[in-house]
Amino acid sequence: LGWGGSSRPDFTCKSTEETEAWFIDSFEEWRKAKNLDKFVLLGHSFGGYVASKYALKHPEHVQHLILVGPAGFSSESDMSEGFTQFKATWKGAVLNHLWESNFTPQKLVRSFGPWGPNLVRRYTSARFGVHATGDKLNEDESALLTDYIYHKLAAKASGELCLKYIFSFGAFARKPLLHSASEWKVPTSFIYGYQDWMNYKGAQEARKSMNVPCEIIRVPQAGHFVFIDKAKQFHSAVIYACRRILSADPHDECFPQGCTSA
């Protein structure tokens, strides 16, 4: 029900609570099948939201939580004045209607049929090439990424159909994680690209209410796909976050070079 090689079961949920349980319970069944007891859990974007919800329900199994540009730490009350004004326009109203109707980017790619791969290629060559935030992909890398993204977007709809139940238009969480920060029981590391459209300030606000170790790492010249934009720095940040928790003397670990603490 996720990305990659997921079996993509039919999505039948009709509420936020039911949708969250669909993901959390599925992951818990996977954990049992893999015979995992305690582990480091990393989630990116919406995966960060799911990972957080899982850690809130099953903290006994999560040794450390790493959230990479996670969704869900802001609500509609955090909406900028500019976005509020846009929602009031006819264009904003149309896009909001499409969102509430569950019209996803994946549906757009599927609707293009044989032109779908070219649509994805134009995006990847621009986002990770001409207009790259960080390191540019070469031609072979771009072709591989395009092929990967297209086949995942064009596959059967499943988990993507949850989005309208979890977020309102603009990716604002209907049940913001910020409201659950005081219930956090798992040490957490946040990783954001400097140009990530997910605002790291939500994590800063959450940290104020957390009663567990929490660190926020920012990677320069990187956007929401920090692991592609600045792969080396991202890997360094993940290794640092793990070692800070798993090391016998965490204070001996060196902060990843080129990154900043927020």
Short mmCIF file of C-alpha atoms in Angstrom, two decimals:
data_model
loop_
_atom_site.label_atom_id
_atom_site.label_comp_id
_atom_site.label_asym_id
_atom_site.label_seq_id
_atom_site.Cartn_x
_atom_site.Cartn_y
_atom_site.Cartn_z
CA LEU A 1 0.00 0.00 0.00
CA GLY A 2 3.02 2.25 -0.28
CA TRP A 3 5.54 2.94 -3.04
CA GLY A 4 8.10 0.60 -4.62
CA GLY A 5 7.13 -3.06 -4.72
CA SER A 6 3.96 -2.70 -2.67
CA SER A 7 1.12 -5.10 -3.42
CA ARG A 8 -1.19 -2.06 -3.71
CA PRO A 9 -4.37 -3.44 -2.11
CA ASP A 10 -7.75 -1.80 -2.70
CA PHE A 11 -8.24 1.36 -0.65
CA THR A 12 -11.63 1.40 1.08
CA CYS A 13 -11.13 3.79 4.01
CA LYS A 14 -13.55 6.68 4.53
CA SER A 15 -12.06 8.66 7.43
CA THR A 16 -8.77 10.02 8.75
CA GLU A 17 -8.72 7.56 11.67
CA GLU A 18 -9.49 4.57 9.47
CA THR A 19 -6.84 5.62 6.96
CA GLU A 20 -4.13 6.02 9.61
CA ALA A 21 -4.97 2.60 11.05
CA TRP A 22 -4.75 1.08 7.54
CA PHE A 23 -1.11 2.14 7.27
CA ILE A 24 -0.07 1.60 10.89
CA ASP A 25 -1.60 -1.86 11.23
CA SER A 26 -0.16 -2.97 7.90
CA PHE A 27 3.32 -1.88 8.96
CA GLU A 28 2.93 -3.65 12.30
CA GLU A 29 1.99 -6.88 10.49
CA TRP A 30 5.09 -6.49 8.31
CA ARG A 31 7.24 -5.98 11.43
CA LYS A 32 5.92 -9.20 12.95
CA ALA A 33 6.49 -11.09 9.69
CA LYS A 34 10.11 -9.88 9.61
CA ASN A 35 10.57 -10.74 13.30
CA LEU A 36 11.87 -7.27 14.14
CA ASP A 37 11.84 -6.15 17.74
CA LYS A 38 13.60 -2.77 17.95
CA PHE A 39 14.80 -0.83 14.93
CA VAL A 40 15.60 2.60 13.51
CA LEU A 41 12.65 3.86 11.46
CA LEU A 42 13.13 6.43 8.69
CA GLY A 43 10.29 8.06 6.77
CA HIS A 44 10.30 10.71 4.03
CA SER A 45 7.48 13.16 3.31
CA PHE A 46 4.17 11.29 3.75
CA GLY A 47 6.26 8.33 4.90
CA GLY A 48 7.44 10.59 7.72
CA TYR A 49 3.84 11.14 8.77
CA VAL A 50 3.14 7.39 8.77
CA ALA A 51 6.40 6.63 10.60
CA SER A 52 5.50 9.20 13.27
CA LYS A 53 2.03 7.77 13.75
CA TYR A 54 3.48 4.27 14.01
CA ALA A 55 6.04 5.40 16.60
CA LEU A 56 3.30 7.07 18.63
CA LYS A 57 1.30 3.82 18.74
CA HIS A 58 4.21 1.36 19.00
CA PRO A 59 7.11 3.23 20.66
CA GLU A 60 8.40 -0.01 22.19
CA HIS A 61 9.62 -1.14 18.77
CA VAL A 62 11.22 2.09 17.50
CA GLN A 63 14.72 2.71 18.80
CA HIS A 64 15.15 5.94 16.87
CA LEU A 65 12.94 7.89 14.48
CA ILE A 66 14.44 9.75 11.51
CA LEU A 67 12.04 12.07 9.69
CA VAL A 68 13.17 13.45 6.32
CA GLY A 69 11.14 16.47 5.19
CA PRO A 70 8.11 14.98 6.97
CA ALA A 71 4.57 16.00 6.15
CA GLY A 72 2.09 16.65 8.92
CA PHE A 73 3.78 19.16 11.21
CA SER A 74 1.66 22.08 10.00
CA SER A 75 -2.07 22.70 9.85
CA GLU A 76 -4.34 25.11 7.99
CA SER A 77 -3.81 27.64 10.79
CA ASP A 78 -0.19 27.89 9.55
CA MET A 79 -1.32 28.77 6.04
CA SER A 80 0.43 31.83 4.61
CA GLU A 81 -1.57 34.89 3.63
CA GLY A 82 -0.58 34.35 0.01
CA PHE A 83 -1.91 30.79 -0.03
CA THR A 84 -5.11 31.86 1.72
CA GLN A 85 -5.66 34.46 -0.98
CA PHE A 86 -4.92 31.92 -3.71
CA LYS A 87 -7.50 29.48 -2.29
CA ALA A 88 -10.08 32.26 -2.63
CA THR A 89 -9.45 32.59 -6.39
CA TRP A 90 -11.23 30.47 -9.00
CA LYS A 91 -8.01 28.59 -9.72
CA GLY A 92 -7.61 27.81 -6.04
CA ALA A 93 -11.24 26.69 -5.84
CA VAL A 94 -10.78 24.35 -8.82
CA LEU A 95 -7.60 22.82 -7.39
CA ASN A 96 -9.22 22.43 -3.98
CA HIS A 97 -12.17 20.66 -5.62
CA LEU A 98 -9.81 18.33 -7.50
CA TRP A 99 -8.01 17.55 -4.25
CA GLU A 100 -11.21 16.78 -2.37
CA SER A 101 -12.30 14.64 -5.35
CA ASN A 102 -9.11 12.58 -4.94
CA PHE A 103 -7.58 13.64 -8.26
CA THR A 104 -3.92 12.79 -7.65
CA PRO A 105 -0.73 13.41 -9.67
CA GLN A 106 -0.68 9.66 -10.31
CA LYS A 107 -4.10 9.87 -11.96
CA LEU A 108 -2.79 12.62 -14.21
CA VAL A 109 0.11 10.45 -15.37
CA ARG A 110 -2.21 7.49 -16.00
CA SER A 111 -4.62 9.69 -17.97
CA PHE A 112 -1.82 10.65 -20.38
CA GLY A 113 -1.50 7.04 -21.53
CA PRO A 114 1.47 6.64 -23.94
CA TRP A 115 2.45 10.27 -23.31
CA GLY A 116 2.88 9.60 -19.59
CA PRO A 117 6.60 8.72 -19.74
CA ASN A 118 7.36 11.96 -21.58
CA LEU A 119 5.46 13.96 -18.96
CA VAL A 120 7.54 12.38 -16.20
CA ARG A 121 10.74 12.82 -18.23
CA ARG A 122 10.09 16.55 -18.60
CA TYR A 123 9.66 16.83 -14.84
CA THR A 124 12.75 14.84 -13.86
CA SER A 125 15.01 16.52 -16.44
CA ALA A 126 13.92 19.92 -15.12
CA ARG A 127 13.79 19.20 -11.37
CA PHE A 128 17.00 17.18 -11.21
CA GLY A 129 18.75 18.68 -14.23
CA VAL A 130 18.26 22.19 -15.61
CA HIS A 131 16.63 23.53 -12.44
CA ALA A 132 18.33 21.21 -9.94
CA THR A 133 18.48 22.50 -6.37
CA GLY A 134 21.71 20.62 -5.69
CA ASP A 135 23.78 18.12 -7.65
CA LYS A 136 22.56 17.51 -11.21
CA LEU A 137 21.86 13.99 -12.45
CA ASN A 138 23.67 12.90 -15.58
CA GLU A 139 21.76 11.61 -18.60
CA ASP A 140 21.86 7.95 -17.56
CA GLU A 141 20.83 8.71 -13.98
CA SER A 142 17.97 10.90 -15.19
CA ALA A 143 16.74 8.14 -17.54
CA LEU A 144 16.80 5.56 -14.74
CA LEU A 145 14.95 7.87 -12.35
CA THR A 146 12.35 8.70 -15.01
CA ASP A 147 11.72 5.02 -15.70
CA TYR A 148 11.44 4.25 -11.99
CA ILE A 149 9.08 7.14 -11.19
CA TYR A 150 6.85 6.55 -14.22
CA HIS A 151 6.26 2.87 -13.49
CA LYS A 152 5.46 3.61 -9.86
CA LEU A 153 3.09 6.47 -10.73
CA ALA A 154 1.35 4.47 -13.45
CA ALA A 155 0.75 1.40 -11.28
CA LYS A 156 -2.61 0.61 -9.68
CA ALA A 157 -3.94 3.30 -7.36
CA SER A 158 -3.81 2.37 -3.69
CA GLY A 159 -2.13 4.34 -0.89
CA GLU A 160 -2.27 7.58 -2.90
CA LEU A 161 -6.05 7.62 -2.41
CA CYS A 162 -5.52 8.27 1.29
CA LEU A 163 -4.18 11.78 0.78
CA LYS A 164 -7.46 13.69 0.97
CA TYR A 165 -8.27 12.01 4.29
CA ILE A 166 -4.90 12.86 5.83
CA PHE A 167 -4.28 16.33 4.35
CA SER A 168 -6.35 19.25 3.18
CA PHE A 169 -5.42 21.08 -0.04
CA GLY A 170 -1.90 22.45 0.35
CA ALA A 171 -0.67 19.38 2.28
CA PHE A 172 -1.89 20.68 5.65
CA ALA A 173 -2.51 17.81 8.07
CA ARG A 174 -6.07 17.32 9.26
CA LYS A 175 -4.60 15.91 12.50
CA PRO A 176 -1.25 17.74 12.81
CA LEU A 177 1.61 15.85 14.44
CA LEU A 178 2.48 19.05 16.27
CA HIS A 179 -0.55 18.41 18.50
CA SER A 180 0.91 15.04 19.55
CA ALA A 181 4.47 16.24 20.25
CA SER A 182 4.06 16.02 24.03
CA GLU A 183 3.19 12.31 23.64
CA TRP A 184 6.47 11.52 21.82
CA LYS A 185 8.38 8.62 23.42
CA VAL A 186 11.04 7.98 20.75
CA PRO A 187 14.29 9.97 20.20
CA THR A 188 13.90 11.79 16.89
CA SER A 189 16.10 13.35 14.22
CA PHE A 190 14.67 15.62 11.54
CA ILE A 191 16.49 16.16 8.23
CA TYR A 192 15.47 18.96 5.88
CA GLY A 193 16.90 20.43 2.71
CA TYR A 194 17.36 24.21 2.89
CA GLN A 195 14.87 24.60 0.01
CA ASP A 196 12.45 21.93 1.23
CA TRP A 197 8.86 23.10 0.83
CA MET A 198 8.10 21.27 4.06
CA ASN A 199 8.82 23.93 6.67
CA TYR A 200 11.37 22.90 9.32
CA LYS A 201 9.85 25.44 11.73
CA GLY A 202 7.05 22.97 12.42
CA ALA A 203 9.68 20.58 13.77
CA GLN A 204 11.13 23.37 15.89
CA GLU A 205 7.72 24.00 17.42
CA ALA A 206 7.19 20.28 18.04
CA ARG A 207 10.57 19.99 19.75
CA LYS A 208 9.46 22.51 22.39
CA SER A 209 6.84 20.01 23.60
CA MET A 210 8.88 16.83 23.25
CA ASN A 211 10.32 15.11 26.30
CA VAL A 212 12.79 13.01 24.29
CA PRO A 213 16.09 13.86 22.52
CA CYS A 214 15.35 15.72 19.30
CA GLU A 215 17.69 17.19 16.70
CA ILE A 216 17.01 19.10 13.48
CA ILE A 217 19.59 18.87 10.69
CA ARG A 218 19.44 21.05 7.58
CA VAL A 219 21.27 20.29 4.32
CA PRO A 220 22.27 23.25 2.09
CA GLN A 221 21.53 23.24 -1.65
CA ALA A 222 18.85 20.60 -1.25
CA GLY A 223 15.09 20.56 -1.58
CA HIS A 224 12.40 18.05 -0.66
CA PHE A 225 14.34 15.24 -2.35
CA VAL A 226 17.43 15.85 -0.24
CA PHE A 227 18.64 12.27 -0.79
CA ILE A 228 18.97 13.05 -4.52
CA ASP A 229 19.93 16.72 -4.35
CA LYS A 230 22.80 16.15 -1.92
CA ALA A 231 23.16 12.40 -1.51
CA LYS A 232 26.54 12.44 0.25
CA GLN A 233 25.47 14.99 2.86
CA PHE A 234 22.16 13.19 3.36
CA HIS A 235 23.87 9.87 4.00
CA SER A 236 26.25 11.56 6.44
CA ALA A 237 23.29 13.07 8.29
CA VAL A 238 21.51 9.70 8.56
CA ILE A 239 24.64 7.91 9.80
CA TYR A 240 25.26 10.70 12.31
CA ALA A 241 21.66 10.49 13.58
CA CYS A 242 21.93 6.72 14.05
CA ARG A 243 25.28 6.87 15.77
CA ARG A 244 24.11 9.60 18.13
CA ILE A 245 21.53 7.18 19.49
CA LEU A 246 23.34 3.85 19.14
CA SER A 247 26.84 4.94 20.18
CA ALA A 248 28.12 4.31 23.71
CA ASP A 249 29.31 7.92 23.79
CA PRO A 250 27.07 10.00 21.49
CA HIS A 251 28.93 13.22 22.25
CA ASP A 252 31.96 11.86 20.38
CA GLU A 253 30.05 11.83 17.09
CA CYS A 254 31.01 14.61 14.66
CA PHE A 255 28.20 16.69 13.19
CA PRO A 256 27.94 16.05 9.42
CA GLN A 257 30.19 18.41 7.48
CA GLY A 258 28.38 21.04 5.44
CA CYS A 259 25.09 20.64 7.33
CA THR A 260 23.65 22.97 9.96
CA SER A 261 21.69 22.44 13.16
CA ALA A 262 18.38 24.25 13.55
#
